[in-house]
């Protein structure tokens, strides 16, 4: 298993167990120790990708566009170690919690927008971001990644968590994953894909780069 964690992410003993952790104010009741907050991979697809040793390409300090930020569980950890982090969330209720998470994180920029309509935030998000992180539970997840490819630097990375049941609850998840990978090939080279089943049922983690 790889253990190339980004700068600002460490494996630390918190509450008697070794956990991924970032430095920052707690957001969702996670355990803390001396300024470090545990990153629970069972509540975070990106956390699961890191815990499973996937080569995300994240090094720390990069500019990030995060799609599907919800209430800030994962994107708050990202903003703890990354550079400017644009957090797109469509639903108003979790966006209010996201705003609270951003209060102590000057690099975190919440956007109440629809990830399926990138033209609505293109005037805010800079082009050439280093990482596009996507966790959007909707049909057409590959399409969302393709539409937002415009923001990604030529040497950037797409980190995509695919939820099979959001695509089609009646189909075999492996067939859904195959279709997503095939659709991504219009704009991306898939570098790695791995089941997140250890932490998230019927989910696939994908690392890709623009063609």
Coordinates of N, CA and C in Angstrom, one line a residue:
X1 N 0.8 -1.2 0.0 CA 0.0 0.0 0.0 C 0.9 1.2 0.0
X2 N 0.5 2.2 -0.9 CA 1.2 3.5 -0.9 C 0.9 4.3 0.4
X3 N 1.8 5.1 0.8 CA 1.5 6.0 1.9 C 2.0 7.4 1.6
X4 N 1.8 7.8 0.4 CA 2.3 9.1 0.0 C 1.2 10.2 0.3
X5 N 1.1 10.5 1.6 CA 0.1 11.5 2.0 C 0.5 12.9 1.6
X6 N -0.4 13.8 1.4 CA -0.1 15.2 1.1 C 0.6 15.8 2.3
X7 N 1.4 16.8 2.1 CA 1.9 17.6 3.3 C 0.7 18.2 4.0
X8 N 0.7 18.0 5.3 CA -0.4 18.5 6.1 C -1.4 17.5 6.4
X9 N -1.2 16.2 5.9 CA -2.0 15.1 6.3 C -1.1 14.1 7.0
X10 N -1.4 13.6 8.2 CA -0.5 12.7 8.9 C -1.3 11.5 9.4
X11 N -0.6 10.4 9.7 CA -1.2 9.3 10.4 C -0.8 9.5 11.9
X12 N -1.8 9.8 12.8 CA -1.5 10.1 14.2 C -2.4 9.3 15.1
X13 N -1.9 9.0 16.3 CA -2.7 8.3 17.2 C -3.6 9.3 17.9
X14 N -4.9 9.1 17.7 CA -5.9 9.9 18.4 C -7.0 9.0 19.0
X15 N -7.3 9.1 20.2 CA -8.2 8.3 21.0 C -7.8 6.8 20.9
X16 N -6.5 6.6 21.0 CA -6.0 5.2 21.0 C -5.9 4.5 19.7
X17 N -6.1 5.1 18.6 CA -6.1 4.5 17.3 C -5.3 5.4 16.3
X18 N -4.6 4.7 15.4 CA -3.9 5.5 14.4 C -5.0 5.9 13.3
X19 N -5.0 7.2 13.0 CA -6.0 7.8 12.1 C -5.3 8.8 11.2
X20 N -5.9 9.0 10.0 CA -5.5 10.1 9.2 C -5.9 11.4 10.0
X21 N -5.2 12.5 9.8 CA -5.5 13.7 10.6 C -5.0 14.9 9.8
X22 N -5.7 16.0 10.0 CA -5.3 17.3 9.5 C -5.4 18.3 10.6
X23 N -4.7 19.4 10.5 CA -4.7 20.5 11.6 C -5.8 21.5 11.2
X24 N -6.7 21.7 12.2 CA -7.8 22.7 12.0 C -8.8 22.5 13.0
X25 N -9.8 23.4 13.0 CA -10.9 23.4 13.9 C -11.8 22.2 13.6
X26 N -12.4 21.5 14.6 CA -13.3 20.4 14.3 C -14.6 20.9 13.6
X27 N -15.2 20.0 12.8 CA -16.3 20.4 12.0 C -17.5 19.5 12.3
X28 N -17.3 18.2 12.5 CA -18.4 17.3 12.5 C -18.3 16.4 13.8
X29 N -17.7 16.9 14.8 CA -17.6 16.1 16.1 C -16.5 15.1 16.1
X30 N -15.6 15.2 15.2 CA -14.5 14.3 15.1 C -13.5 14.4 16.2
X31 N -12.8 13.3 16.7 CA -11.9 13.4 17.7 C -10.7 14.3 17.4
X32 N -10.1 15.0 18.4 CA -9.0 15.9 18.1 C -7.9 15.6 19.2
X33 N -6.7 16.1 18.8 CA -5.6 15.9 19.7 C -4.5 17.0 19.4
X34 N -4.3 18.0 20.3 CA -3.3 19.0 20.1 C -3.4 19.7 18.7
X35 N -4.6 20.0 18.4 CA -4.8 20.8 17.1 C -5.0 19.9 15.9
X36 N -4.8 18.6 16.0 CA -5.1 17.7 14.9 C -6.5 17.1 15.0
X37 N -7.1 17.0 13.9 CA -8.5 16.4 13.9 C -8.5 15.2 13.0
X38 N -9.1 14.1 13.6 CA -9.2 12.8 12.9 C -10.0 13.0 11.6
X39 N -9.6 12.3 10.6 CA -10.3 12.3 9.3 C -10.8 10.9 9.1
X40 N -12.1 10.8 9.3 CA -12.8 9.5 9.3 C -13.1 9.0 7.8
X41 N -12.4 8.0 7.3 CA -12.6 7.6 6.0 C -14.0 7.0 5.7
X42 N -14.7 6.6 6.8 CA -16.0 6.1 6.6 C -17.1 7.2 6.4
X43 N -16.6 8.4 6.6 CA -17.5 9.6 6.3 C -16.9 10.4 5.2
X44 N -15.9 10.0 4.5 CA -15.3 10.8 3.5 C -14.7 9.9 2.4
X45 N -15.2 10.1 1.2 CA -14.7 9.3 0.0 C -13.2 9.5 -0.2
X46 N -12.8 10.8 -0.2 CA -11.4 11.1 -0.4 C -10.6 10.6 0.7
X47 N -11.1 10.6 2.0 CA -10.4 10.0 3.1 C -10.2 8.5 2.9
X48 N -11.2 7.9 2.3 CA -11.1 6.5 2.0 C -10.1 6.2 1.0
X49 N -10.0 7.0 -0.1 CA -9.0 6.9 -1.1 C -7.6 7.0 -0.5
X50 N -7.4 7.9 0.4 CA -6.1 8.1 1.0 C -5.8 6.9 1.9
X51 N -6.8 6.5 2.7 CA -6.6 5.4 3.7 C -6.3 4.1 3.0
X52 N -6.8 3.9 1.8 CA -6.6 2.7 1.0 C -5.3 2.8 0.2
X53 N -4.6 3.9 0.2 CA -3.3 4.0 -0.4 C -3.4 4.4 -1.9
X54 N -4.5 4.9 -2.4 CA -4.5 5.3 -3.8 C -3.6 6.5 -4.0
X55 N -3.0 6.6 -5.2 CA -2.0 7.6 -5.5 C -2.8 8.8 -6.1
X56 N -3.3 9.7 -5.2 CA -4.1 10.8 -5.6 C -3.4 11.9 -6.3
X57 N -2.1 11.9 -6.1 CA -1.3 13.0 -6.7 C -1.3 14.3 -5.8
X58 N -2.1 14.3 -4.8 CA -2.1 15.5 -3.9 C -0.8 15.6 -3.1
X59 N -0.3 16.8 -3.0 CA 1.0 17.0 -2.3 C 0.8 18.0 -1.2
X60 N -0.2 18.8 -1.2 CA -0.4 19.9 -0.2 C -0.2 21.2 -0.9
X61 N -1.0 22.2 -0.6 CA -0.8 23.5 -1.2 C -1.5 23.7 -2.5
X62 N -2.1 22.7 -3.1 CA -2.6 22.9 -4.5 C -4.0 23.6 -4.4
X63 N -4.3 24.2 -5.6 CA -5.6 24.8 -5.8 C -6.6 23.7 -6.1
X64 N -7.8 23.8 -5.5 CA -8.7 22.7 -5.5 C -10.1 23.2 -5.9
X65 N -10.8 22.5 -6.8 CA -12.2 22.7 -7.0 C -12.9 21.4 -6.5
X66 N -13.8 21.6 -5.5 CA -14.4 20.5 -4.8 C -15.9 20.5 -5.2
X67 N -16.4 19.5 -5.8 CA -17.8 19.4 -6.2 C -18.6 18.5 -5.3
X68 N -19.7 19.0 -4.7 CA -20.5 18.2 -3.8 C -20.0 18.3 -2.4
X69 N -19.7 19.5 -2.0 CA -19.1 19.8 -0.7 C -20.0 19.5 0.5
X70 N -21.3 19.5 0.3 CA -22.3 19.2 1.4 C -22.0 20.1 2.6
X71 N -22.0 19.6 3.8 CA -21.8 20.4 5.0 C -20.4 20.7 5.3
X72 N -19.5 20.1 4.5 CA -18.1 20.4 4.7 C -17.2 19.4 5.4
X73 N -17.8 18.2 5.6 CA -17.0 17.1 6.2 C -15.7 16.9 5.6
X74 N -15.7 16.6 4.3 CA -14.4 16.3 3.6 C -13.7 17.6 3.2
X75 N -14.4 18.5 2.6 CA -13.7 19.7 2.0 C -13.0 20.5 3.1
X76 N -13.5 20.4 4.4 CA -12.8 21.1 5.4 C -11.4 20.5 5.7
X77 N -11.3 19.2 5.6 CA -10.0 18.6 5.7 C -9.1 19.0 4.5
X78 N -9.7 19.1 3.3 CA -8.9 19.5 2.2 C -8.4 20.9 2.3
X79 N -9.2 21.8 2.8 CA -8.8 23.2 3.0 C -7.8 23.3 4.1
X80 N -7.7 22.3 5.0 CA -6.7 22.3 6.0 C -5.3 22.1 5.5
X81 N -5.1 21.4 4.3 CA -3.8 21.2 3.8 C -3.6 21.7 2.4
X82 N -4.6 22.1 1.7 CA -4.5 22.6 0.3 C -4.4 24.1 0.3
X83 N -4.3 24.7 -0.9 CA -4.3 26.1 -1.1 C -5.8 26.5 -1.3
X84 N -6.0 27.5 -2.2 CA -7.4 28.0 -2.4 C -8.3 26.8 -2.7
X85 N -9.4 26.7 -2.0 CA -10.3 25.5 -2.2 C -11.7 26.0 -2.5
X86 N -12.2 25.9 -3.7 CA -13.5 26.3 -4.1 C -14.5 25.1 -3.8
X87 N -15.5 25.3 -3.0 CA -16.4 24.3 -2.5 C -17.8 24.5 -3.1
X88 N -18.2 23.7 -4.0 CA -19.5 23.8 -4.7 C -20.5 22.9 -4.0
X89 N -21.6 23.5 -3.6 CA -22.7 22.8 -3.0 C -24.1 23.4 -3.5
X90 N -25.0 22.5 -3.9 CA -26.3 23.0 -4.5 C -27.4 23.2 -3.4
X91 N -27.4 22.4 -2.4 CA -28.5 22.4 -1.4 C -28.2 23.5 -0.3
X92 N -29.2 24.3 -0.1 CA -29.0 25.4 0.9 C -28.8 25.0 2.3
X93 N -29.4 24.0 2.8 CA -29.3 23.6 4.2 C -27.8 23.2 4.5
X94 N -27.2 22.2 3.8 CA -25.8 21.9 4.1 C -24.9 23.0 3.8
X95 N -25.3 23.9 2.9 CA -24.4 25.0 2.6 C -24.2 25.9 3.8
X96 N -25.2 26.0 4.6 CA -25.1 26.9 5.8 C -24.1 26.3 6.8
X97 N -24.0 25.0 6.9 CA -23.0 24.3 7.7 C -21.6 24.5 7.1
X98 N -21.6 24.5 5.7 CA -20.3 24.7 5.0 C -19.8 26.1 5.3
X99 N -20.7 27.1 5.3 CA -20.2 28.4 5.7 C -19.6 28.5 7.0
X100 N -20.1 27.8 8.0 CA -19.6 27.8 9.3 C -18.2 27.1 9.3
X101 N -18.0 26.0 8.5 CA -16.7 25.4 8.4 C -15.7 26.3 7.8
X102 N -16.1 27.2 7.0 CA -15.2 28.2 6.3 C -14.8 29.3 7.2
X103 N -15.5 29.6 8.3 CA -15.3 30.7 9.1 C -13.8 30.7 9.6
X104 N -13.3 29.6 9.9 CA -11.9 29.5 10.4 C -10.9 29.1 9.4
X105 N -11.4 29.0 8.1 CA -10.5 28.6 7.0 C -10.5 29.6 5.9
X106 N -9.6 30.5 5.9 CA -9.6 31.6 4.9 C -9.3 31.1 3.5
X107 N -8.8 29.9 3.3 CA -8.6 29.4 2.0 C -9.8 28.6 1.4
X108 N -10.9 28.5 2.2 CA -12.1 27.8 1.8 C -13.2 28.7 1.3
X109 N -13.6 28.6 0.1 CA -14.6 29.5 -0.6 C -15.8 28.7 -1.0
X110 N -16.9 28.8 -0.1 CA -18.1 28.1 -0.4 C -18.9 28.8 -1.6
X111 N -19.4 28.0 -2.5 CA -20.2 28.5 -3.6 C -21.5 27.7 -3.6
X112 N -22.7 28.4 -3.5 CA -24.0 27.8 -3.5 C -24.4 27.7 -5.0
X113 N -23.9 26.6 -5.7 CA -24.1 26.5 -7.1 C -24.3 25.0 -7.4
X114 N -24.8 24.7 -8.6 CA -25.0 23.4 -9.1 C -23.8 22.9 -9.9
X115 N -23.2 21.8 -9.5 CA -22.0 21.3 -10.1 C -22.3 20.9 -11.6
X116 N -23.5 20.7 -11.9 CA -23.9 20.3 -13.3 C -23.9 21.5 -14.2
X117 N -23.8 22.7 -13.6 CA -23.8 24.0 -14.4 C -22.6 24.8 -14.1
X118 N -21.4 24.3 -14.6 CA -20.2 25.1 -14.2 C -20.1 26.5 -14.8
X119 N -20.9 26.8 -15.8 CA -20.9 28.2 -16.3 C -21.4 29.2 -15.2
X120 N -22.1 28.7 -14.2 CA -22.6 29.6 -13.2 C -21.5 30.0 -12.2
X121 N -20.4 29.3 -12.2 CA -19.3 29.7 -11.3 C -18.0 29.9 -12.0
X122 N -18.0 29.9 -13.3 CA -16.8 30.0 -14.1 C -16.2 31.4 -13.9
X123 N -17.0 32.4 -13.5 CA -16.4 33.7 -13.3 C -15.7 33.9 -11.9
X124 N -15.9 32.8 -11.1 CA -15.3 32.8 -9.7 C -14.1 31.9 -9.6
X125 N -14.2 30.7 -10.2 CA -13.2 29.7 -10.1 C -12.1 30.0 -11.1
X126 N -10.9 30.0 -10.7 CA -9.8 30.3 -11.6 C -9.6 29.0 -12.5
X127 N -9.1 29.2 -13.7 CA -8.7 28.1 -14.5 C -7.4 27.6 -14.1
X128 N -7.1 26.3 -14.5 CA -5.9 25.7 -14.1 C -5.8 25.2 -12.7
X129 N -6.9 24.8 -12.1 CA -6.8 24.2 -10.7 C -6.0 22.9 -10.8
X130 N -5.3 22.6 -9.7 CA -4.5 21.4 -9.6 C -5.3 20.1 -9.4
X131 N -6.4 20.2 -8.7 CA -7.2 19.1 -8.4 C -8.7 19.4 -8.5
X132 N -9.4 18.5 -9.2 CA -10.8 18.5 -9.2 C -11.3 17.3 -8.4
X133 N -11.9 17.5 -7.3 CA -12.4 16.5 -6.4 C -13.9 16.5 -6.5
X134 N -14.5 15.3 -6.8 CA -15.9 15.2 -7.1 C -16.6 14.1 -6.2
X135 N -17.6 14.5 -5.5 CA -18.4 13.5 -4.7 C -19.9 14.0 -4.8
X136 N -20.4 13.8 -6.0 CA -21.8 14.3 -6.3 C -22.7 13.1 -6.5
X137 N -23.7 12.9 -5.6 CA -24.6 11.8 -5.7 C -25.7 12.1 -6.6
X138 N -25.5 11.9 -7.9 CA -26.5 12.3 -8.9 C -26.3 11.3 -10.1
X139 N -27.3 11.3 -11.0 CA -27.1 10.6 -12.3 C -26.1 11.4 -13.1
X140 N -25.4 10.7 -14.0 CA -24.5 11.5 -14.8 C -23.3 12.0 -14.2
X141 N -22.7 11.2 -13.3 CA -21.5 11.6 -12.5 C -20.3 11.8 -13.5
X142 N -20.2 11.0 -14.5 CA -19.1 11.2 -15.4 C -19.3 12.5 -16.2
X143 N -20.5 12.7 -16.6 CA -20.9 14.0 -17.3 C -20.5 15.2 -16.5
X144 N -20.7 15.2 -15.2 CA -20.3 16.3 -14.3 C -18.8 16.5 -14.4
X145 N -18.0 15.4 -14.3 CA -16.6 15.5 -14.4 C -16.1 16.0 -15.7
X146 N -16.8 15.6 -16.8 CA -16.5 16.1 -18.1 C -16.8 17.6 -18.3
X147 N -17.9 18.1 -17.8 CA -18.3 19.5 -17.9 C -17.3 20.4 -17.1
X148 N -16.8 19.8 -16.0 CA -15.9 20.7 -15.2 C -14.4 20.5 -15.5
X149 N -14.1 19.7 -16.5 CA -12.7 19.5 -16.9 C -12.1 20.8 -17.4
X150 N -12.9 21.8 -17.8 CA -12.4 23.1 -18.3 C -11.6 23.8 -17.2
X151 N -11.8 23.5 -15.9 CA -11.1 24.2 -14.9 C -9.7 23.6 -14.5
X152 N -9.5 22.4 -15.0 CA -8.4 21.6 -14.5 C -7.1 21.9 -15.3
X153 N -6.0 22.0 -14.6 CA -4.7 22.2 -15.3 C -4.3 21.0 -16.1
X154 N -3.5 21.2 -17.1 CA -3.1 20.1 -18.0 C -2.5 19.0 -17.2
X155 N -1.8 19.3 -16.2 CA -1.1 18.2 -15.4 C -1.9 18.0 -14.1
X156 N -3.1 18.4 -14.0 CA -3.9 18.3 -12.8 C -4.5 16.9 -12.6
X157 N -5.3 16.7 -11.6 CA -5.9 15.4 -11.3 C -7.3 15.5 -11.0
X158 N -8.1 14.5 -11.6 CA -9.5 14.3 -11.2 C -9.5 13.2 -10.2
X159 N -10.1 13.5 -9.0 CA -10.3 12.5 -8.0 C -11.8 12.4 -7.8
X160 N -12.4 11.3 -8.3 CA -13.8 11.1 -8.5 C -14.3 9.9 -7.6
X161 N -15.3 10.1 -6.8 CA -16.0 9.1 -6.1 C -17.3 8.8 -6.8
X162 N -17.4 7.6 -7.4 CA -18.6 7.2 -8.1 C -19.5 6.4 -7.2
X163 N -20.8 6.9 -7.0 CA -21.8 6.2 -6.3 C -22.7 5.5 -7.2
X164 N -22.6 4.1 -7.3 CA -23.3 3.3 -8.3 C -24.8 3.5 -8.1
X165 N -25.3 3.5 -6.9 CA -26.7 3.6 -6.7 C -27.3 4.9 -7.1
X166 N -26.5 5.9 -7.2 CA -27.1 7.2 -7.7 C -27.3 7.2 -9.2
X167 N -26.5 6.4 -9.9 CA -26.6 6.2 -11.3 C -27.8 5.4 -11.7
X168 N -27.9 4.2 -11.1 CA -29.0 3.3 -11.4 C -29.1 2.2 -10.3
X169 N -30.1 2.3 -9.5 CA -30.1 1.4 -8.3 C -30.4 -0.1 -8.8
X170 N -30.9 -0.3 -10.0 CA -31.3 -1.6 -10.5 C -30.1 -2.3 -11.2
X171 N -29.0 -1.6 -11.5 CA -27.9 -2.3 -12.2 C -26.8 -2.8 -11.3
X172 N -26.1 -3.7 -11.8 CA -24.9 -4.2 -11.1 C -23.9 -3.0 -11.0
X173 N -23.4 -2.8 -9.8 CA -22.5 -1.6 -9.6 C -21.3 -1.7 -10.5
X174 N -20.7 -2.9 -10.8 CA -19.5 -3.1 -11.6 C -19.8 -2.6 -13.1
X175 N -21.1 -2.9 -13.5 CA -21.5 -2.4 -14.9 C -21.5 -0.9 -14.9
X176 N -22.0 -0.3 -13.8 CA -22.1 1.2 -13.7 C -20.7 1.7 -13.8
X177 N -19.8 1.2 -13.0 CA -18.4 1.7 -12.9 C -17.7 1.6 -14.3
X178 N -18.0 0.5 -15.0 CA -17.4 0.3 -16.4 C -17.9 1.4 -17.3
X179 N -19.2 1.7 -17.2 CA -19.7 2.8 -18.1 C -19.1 4.2 -17.7
X180 N -18.9 4.4 -16.4 CA -18.4 5.7 -16.0 C -16.9 5.8 -16.5
X181 N -16.2 4.8 -16.4 CA -14.8 4.8 -16.9 C -14.7 5.0 -18.4
X182 N -15.6 4.4 -19.1 CA -15.6 4.5 -20.5 C -16.0 5.9 -21.0
X183 N -17.0 6.5 -20.3 CA -17.4 7.9 -20.6 C -16.3 8.9 -20.3
X184 N -15.6 8.7 -19.2 CA -14.5 9.6 -18.9 C -13.4 9.7 -19.9
X185 N -13.3 8.6 -20.7 CA -12.2 8.5 -21.7 C -12.3 9.6 -22.8
X186 N -13.4 10.3 -22.8 CA -13.5 11.4 -23.8 C -12.6 12.6 -23.4
X187 N -12.3 12.7 -22.1 CA -11.5 13.9 -21.7 C -10.4 13.5 -20.8
X188 N -10.4 12.3 -20.2 CA -9.4 11.9 -19.2 C -8.7 10.6 -19.5
X189 N -7.5 10.4 -19.0 CA -6.9 9.1 -18.9 C -7.0 8.6 -17.4
X190 N -7.6 7.5 -17.3 CA -7.8 6.9 -15.9 C -6.5 6.3 -15.5
X191 N -5.9 6.8 -14.4 CA -4.7 6.3 -13.9 C -4.9 5.2 -12.9
X192 N -5.9 5.2 -12.1 CA -6.2 4.2 -11.1 C -7.7 4.2 -10.7
X193 N -8.2 3.1 -10.5 CA -9.5 3.0 -10.0 C -9.6 1.8 -9.0
X194 N -10.3 2.0 -7.9 CA -10.3 1.1 -6.8 C -11.6 1.1 -6.1
X195 N -12.1 0.0 -5.7 CA -13.3 -0.1 -4.9 C -13.1 0.5 -3.5
X196 N -14.1 1.3 -3.1 CA -14.1 1.9 -1.7 C -14.9 1.1 -0.7
X197 N -15.2 -0.2 -1.1 CA -16.1 -1.0 -0.4 C -15.7 -1.1 1.1
X198 N -14.4 -1.1 1.4 CA -14.0 -1.2 2.8 C -14.7 -0.1 3.7
X199 N -15.0 1.0 3.1 CA -15.6 2.1 3.9 C -16.9 2.6 3.3
X200 N -17.2 2.4 2.0 CA -18.4 2.9 1.4 C -18.9 1.9 0.4
X201 N -20.1 1.3 0.7 CA -20.7 0.3 -0.2 C -21.0 0.9 -1.6
X202 N -20.7 0.1 -2.6 CA -21.1 0.4 -4.0 C -20.5 1.7 -4.5
X203 N -19.3 2.0 -4.0 CA -18.5 3.2 -4.5 C -17.2 2.8 -5.1
X204 N -16.8 3.6 -6.1 CA -15.5 3.4 -6.8 C -14.7 4.7 -6.7
X205 N -13.5 4.6 -6.4 CA -12.6 5.8 -6.4 C -11.8 5.8 -7.7
X206 N -11.7 6.9 -8.4 CA -11.0 7.0 -9.6 C -10.0 8.2 -9.6
X207 N -8.8 8.0 -10.0 CA -7.8 9.0 -10.2 C -7.6 9.1 -11.7
X208 N -7.7 10.3 -12.3 CA -7.5 10.5 -13.7 C -6.8 11.8 -14.0
X209 N -6.3 12.0 -15.2 CA -5.7 13.2 -15.6 C -6.2 13.6 -17.0
X210 N -6.2 14.9 -17.3 CA -6.7 15.3 -18.6 C -5.9 14.8 -19.7
X211 N -6.6 14.5 -20.9 CA -5.9 14.0 -22.1 C -5.1 15.2 -22.7

